[in-house]
Coordinates of C-alpha atoms and ligand atoms in Angstrom, one line a residue:
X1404 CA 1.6 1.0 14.2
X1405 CA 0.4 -2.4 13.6
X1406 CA -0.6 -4.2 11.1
X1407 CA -2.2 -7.6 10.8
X1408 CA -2.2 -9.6 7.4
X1409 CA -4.5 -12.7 6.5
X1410 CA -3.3 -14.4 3.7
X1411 CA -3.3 -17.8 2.3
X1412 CA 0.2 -17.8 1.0
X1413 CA 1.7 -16.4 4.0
X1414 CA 5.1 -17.1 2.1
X1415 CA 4.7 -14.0 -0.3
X1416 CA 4.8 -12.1 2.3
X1417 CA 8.0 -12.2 3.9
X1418 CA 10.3 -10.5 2.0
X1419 CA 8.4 -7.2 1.4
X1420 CA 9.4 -5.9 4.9
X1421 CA 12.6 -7.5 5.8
X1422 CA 13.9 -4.4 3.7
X1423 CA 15.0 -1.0 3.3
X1424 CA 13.0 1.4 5.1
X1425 CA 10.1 -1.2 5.8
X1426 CA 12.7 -3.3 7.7
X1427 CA 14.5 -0.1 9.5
X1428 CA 10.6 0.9 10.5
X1429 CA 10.5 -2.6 12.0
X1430 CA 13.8 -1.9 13.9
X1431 CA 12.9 0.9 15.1
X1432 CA 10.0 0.0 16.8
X1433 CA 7.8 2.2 14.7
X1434 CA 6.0 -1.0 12.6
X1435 CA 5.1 -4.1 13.4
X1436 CA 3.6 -6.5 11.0
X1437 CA 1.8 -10.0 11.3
X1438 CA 1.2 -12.7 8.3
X1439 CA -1.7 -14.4 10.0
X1440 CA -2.0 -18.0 7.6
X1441 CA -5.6 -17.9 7.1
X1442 CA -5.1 -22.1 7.4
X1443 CA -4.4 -22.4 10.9
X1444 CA -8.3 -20.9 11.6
X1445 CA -10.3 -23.3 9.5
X1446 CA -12.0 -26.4 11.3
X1447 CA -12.6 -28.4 7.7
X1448 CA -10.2 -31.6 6.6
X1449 CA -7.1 -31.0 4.8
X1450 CA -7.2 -27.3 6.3
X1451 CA -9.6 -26.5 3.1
X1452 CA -10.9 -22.6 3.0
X1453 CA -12.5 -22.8 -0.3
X1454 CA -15.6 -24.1 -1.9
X1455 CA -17.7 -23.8 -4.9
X1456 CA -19.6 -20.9 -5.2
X1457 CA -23.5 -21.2 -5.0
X1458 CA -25.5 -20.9 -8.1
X1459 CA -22.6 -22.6 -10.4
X1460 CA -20.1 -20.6 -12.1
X1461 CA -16.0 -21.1 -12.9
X1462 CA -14.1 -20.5 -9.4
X1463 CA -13.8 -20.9 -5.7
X1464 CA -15.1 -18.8 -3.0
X1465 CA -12.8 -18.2 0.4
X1466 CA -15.6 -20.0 3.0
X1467 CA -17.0 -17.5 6.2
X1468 CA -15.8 -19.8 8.6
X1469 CA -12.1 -19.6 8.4
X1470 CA -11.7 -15.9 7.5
X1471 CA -14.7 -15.3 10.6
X1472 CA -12.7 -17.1 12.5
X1473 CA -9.1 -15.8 12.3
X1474 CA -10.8 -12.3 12.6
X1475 CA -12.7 -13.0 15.5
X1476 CA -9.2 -14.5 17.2
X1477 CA -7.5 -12.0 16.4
X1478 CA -10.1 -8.9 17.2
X1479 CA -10.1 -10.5 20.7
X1480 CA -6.3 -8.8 21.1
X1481 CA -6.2 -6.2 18.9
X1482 CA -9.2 -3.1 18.5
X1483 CA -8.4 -2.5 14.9
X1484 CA -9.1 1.1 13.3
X1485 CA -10.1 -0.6 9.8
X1486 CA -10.6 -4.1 8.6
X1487 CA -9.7 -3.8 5.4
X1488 CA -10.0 -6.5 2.1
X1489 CA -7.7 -5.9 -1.0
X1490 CA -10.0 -6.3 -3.8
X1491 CA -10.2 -4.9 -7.4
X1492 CA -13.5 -3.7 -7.1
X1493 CA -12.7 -1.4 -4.0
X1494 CA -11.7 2.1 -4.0
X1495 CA -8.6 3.1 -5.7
X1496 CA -5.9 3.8 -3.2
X1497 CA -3.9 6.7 -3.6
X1498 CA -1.6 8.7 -1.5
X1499 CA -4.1 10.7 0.1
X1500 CA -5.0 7.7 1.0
X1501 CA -1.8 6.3 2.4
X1502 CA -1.4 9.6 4.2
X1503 CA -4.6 9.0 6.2
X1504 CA -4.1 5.5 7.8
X1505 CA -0.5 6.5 8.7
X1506 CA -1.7 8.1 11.7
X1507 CA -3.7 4.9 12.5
X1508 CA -2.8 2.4 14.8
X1509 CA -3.9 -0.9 14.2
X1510 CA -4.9 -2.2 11.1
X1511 CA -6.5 -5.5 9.7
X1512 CA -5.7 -6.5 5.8
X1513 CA -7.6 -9.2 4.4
X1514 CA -6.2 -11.2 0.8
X1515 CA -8.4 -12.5 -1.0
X1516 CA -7.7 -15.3 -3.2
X1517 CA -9.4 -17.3 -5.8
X1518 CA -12.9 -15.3 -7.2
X1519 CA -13.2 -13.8 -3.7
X1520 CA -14.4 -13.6 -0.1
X1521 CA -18.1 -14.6 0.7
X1522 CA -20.0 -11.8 0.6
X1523 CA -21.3 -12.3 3.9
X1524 CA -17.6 -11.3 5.5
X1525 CA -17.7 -7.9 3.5
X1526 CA -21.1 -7.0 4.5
X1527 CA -20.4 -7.6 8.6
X1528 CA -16.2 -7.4 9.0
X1529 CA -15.0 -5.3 6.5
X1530 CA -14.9 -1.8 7.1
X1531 CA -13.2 -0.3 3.5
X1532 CA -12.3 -2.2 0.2
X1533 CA -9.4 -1.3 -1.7
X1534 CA -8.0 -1.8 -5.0
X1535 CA -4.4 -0.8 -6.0
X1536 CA -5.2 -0.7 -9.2
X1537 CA -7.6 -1.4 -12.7
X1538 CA -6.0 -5.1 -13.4
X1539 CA -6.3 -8.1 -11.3
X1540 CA -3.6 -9.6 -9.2
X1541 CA -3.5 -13.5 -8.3
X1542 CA -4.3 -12.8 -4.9
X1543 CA -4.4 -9.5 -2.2
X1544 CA -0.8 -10.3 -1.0
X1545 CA 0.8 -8.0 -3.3
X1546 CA -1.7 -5.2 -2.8
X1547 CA -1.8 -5.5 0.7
X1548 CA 2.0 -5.1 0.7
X1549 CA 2.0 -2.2 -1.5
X1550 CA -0.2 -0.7 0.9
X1551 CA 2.1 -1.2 4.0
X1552 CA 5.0 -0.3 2.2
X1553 CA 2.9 3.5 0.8
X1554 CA 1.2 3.5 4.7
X1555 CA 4.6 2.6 6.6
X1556 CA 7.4 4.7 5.1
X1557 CA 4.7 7.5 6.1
X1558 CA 4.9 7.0 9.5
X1559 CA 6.1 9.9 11.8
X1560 CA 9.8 9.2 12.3
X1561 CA 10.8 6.4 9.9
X1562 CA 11.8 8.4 6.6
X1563 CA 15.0 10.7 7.7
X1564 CA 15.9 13.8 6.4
X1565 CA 17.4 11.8 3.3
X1566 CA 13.9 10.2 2.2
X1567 CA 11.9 12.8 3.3
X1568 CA 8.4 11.9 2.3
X1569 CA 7.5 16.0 1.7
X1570 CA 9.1 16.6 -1.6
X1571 CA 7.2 12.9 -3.0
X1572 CA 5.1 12.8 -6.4
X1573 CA 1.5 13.0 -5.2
X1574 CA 2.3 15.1 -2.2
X1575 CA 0.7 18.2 -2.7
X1576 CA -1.5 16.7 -6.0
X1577 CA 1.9 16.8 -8.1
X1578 CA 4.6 14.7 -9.7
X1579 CA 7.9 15.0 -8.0
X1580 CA 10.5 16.6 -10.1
X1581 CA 13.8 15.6 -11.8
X1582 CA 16.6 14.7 -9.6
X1583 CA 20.4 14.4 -10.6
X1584 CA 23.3 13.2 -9.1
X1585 CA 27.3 12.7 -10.2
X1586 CA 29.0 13.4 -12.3
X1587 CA 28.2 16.6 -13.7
X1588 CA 28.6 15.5 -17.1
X1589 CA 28.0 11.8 -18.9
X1590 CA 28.6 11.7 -22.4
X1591 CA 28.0 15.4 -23.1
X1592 CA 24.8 14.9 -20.9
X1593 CA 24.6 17.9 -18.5
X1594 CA 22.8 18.8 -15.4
X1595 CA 20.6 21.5 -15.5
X1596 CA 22.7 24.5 -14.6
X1597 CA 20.2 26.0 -12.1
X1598 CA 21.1 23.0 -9.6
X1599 CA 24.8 24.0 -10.1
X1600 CA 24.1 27.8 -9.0
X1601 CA 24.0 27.3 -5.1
X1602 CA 21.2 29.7 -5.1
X1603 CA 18.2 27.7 -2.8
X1604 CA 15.3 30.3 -3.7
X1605 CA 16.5 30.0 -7.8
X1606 CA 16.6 26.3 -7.2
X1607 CA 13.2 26.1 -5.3
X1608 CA 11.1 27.6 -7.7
X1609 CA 13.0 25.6 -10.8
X1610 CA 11.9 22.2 -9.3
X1611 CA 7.9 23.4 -8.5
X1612 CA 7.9 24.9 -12.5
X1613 CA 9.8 21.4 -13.3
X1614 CA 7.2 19.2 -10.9
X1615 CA 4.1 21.5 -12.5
X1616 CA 5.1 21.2 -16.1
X1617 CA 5.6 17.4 -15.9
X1618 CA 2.4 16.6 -13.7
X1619 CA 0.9 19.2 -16.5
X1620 CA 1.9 16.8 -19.4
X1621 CA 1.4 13.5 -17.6
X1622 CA -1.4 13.6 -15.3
X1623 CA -3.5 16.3 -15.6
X1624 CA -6.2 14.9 -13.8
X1625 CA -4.7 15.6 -10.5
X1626 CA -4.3 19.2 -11.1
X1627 CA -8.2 19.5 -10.9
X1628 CA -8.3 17.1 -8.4
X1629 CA -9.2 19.0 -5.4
X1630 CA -10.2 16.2 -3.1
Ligands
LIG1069 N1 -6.7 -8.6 -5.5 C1 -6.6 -8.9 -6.8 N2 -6.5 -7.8 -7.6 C2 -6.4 -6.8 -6.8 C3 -6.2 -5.4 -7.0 N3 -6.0 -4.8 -8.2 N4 -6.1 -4.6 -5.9 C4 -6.3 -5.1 -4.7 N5 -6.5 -6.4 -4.4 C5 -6.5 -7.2 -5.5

């Protein structure tokens, strides 16, 4: 898969995939990802891609030109399967979500900085508007890397048996249940003796009561959630 970033601060965007699995996706082959500096596209002086938004009001507005631009370059490569801007006001993304543009191919993310995009861009370029959540970042770097980080450790072959995505909270609509590891005892603390027993089936059905009693007490909402 690949996936195409336009970003203003480039720099923020480094370090999010030079890691763990993101990095061993990118090894393998199975990820690529491109910071695109939205500065390198803009034909005004002092490589500006902001102005004052029309009708007054407190902020800038990211300017059509550049963004038009560096799309349009880059669209002459690359038929992308979404163009998509990190915003607040988009949909809320959710593993269902990220489970979905796994099996895509090429993707476009578009950070907005400042108080936005001209609306212009969203209405002809953008093809879904997401939010990764009800508070509001700086700028879409850090959404758009949450979203590459939920979309590529989902892609066929780059979790192993070890990170298996299957037994994740929000597969299946519920919270994943607790894990343990050694020792057996810390402090009087013990494990549950269930994951002692050796017996698979015994063990099976303690972790779904466990994942359904916490998703029960925690997030209810996605037990009637039957999207
Ligand atoms: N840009 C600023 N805040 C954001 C959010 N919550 N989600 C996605 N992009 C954003």
């Amino acid at each position: 898969m690949k996936i195409d970033i336009i970003s203003v601060v480039p720099d923020l965007l480094q370090s999010p995939f030079a890691h763990s699995i993101m990095k061993r996706a990118r090894d393998k082959g199975l990820l690529e990802v491109n910071v695109i500096n939205l500065r390198d596209h803009t034909t005004y002086a002092r490589a500006q891609v902001d102005d004052y938004q029309f009708g007054g009001g407190a902020g800038m507005v990211m300017m059509i030109e550049p963004l038009v631009n560096a799309i349009e370059s880059l669209q002459k490569n690359t038929q992308y399967d979404e163009v998509i801007f990190l915003t607040p006001d988009g949909e809320n993304f959710n593993q269902k979500m990220a489970n979905h543009f796994s099996l895509k191919d090429k993707l476009l993310l578009i950070c907005g900085h400042y108080k936005g995009i001209d609306q212009r861009v969203r209405d002809h370029f953008i093809t879904k508007e997401i939010s990764i959540g009800d508070y509001v970042l700086s700028g879409g770097e850090l959404a758009a890397a949450v979203l590459v980080d939920a979309i590529g450790r989902l892609i066929p072959g780059v979790l192993n048996d070890e990170t298996s995505a299957l037994t994740d909270s929000f597969q299946d609509n519920l919270l994943a249940p607790p894990v343990y590891t050694r020792p057996e005892t810390f402090r009087g603390w013990k494990v549950p003796e269930i994951l002692m027993s050796g017996n698979h089936a015994k063990i099976a059905q303690w972790r779904m009561d466990q994942s359904l009693q916490r998703t029960q007490e925690r997030r209810p909402d996605l037990l009637d959630d039957d999207q």
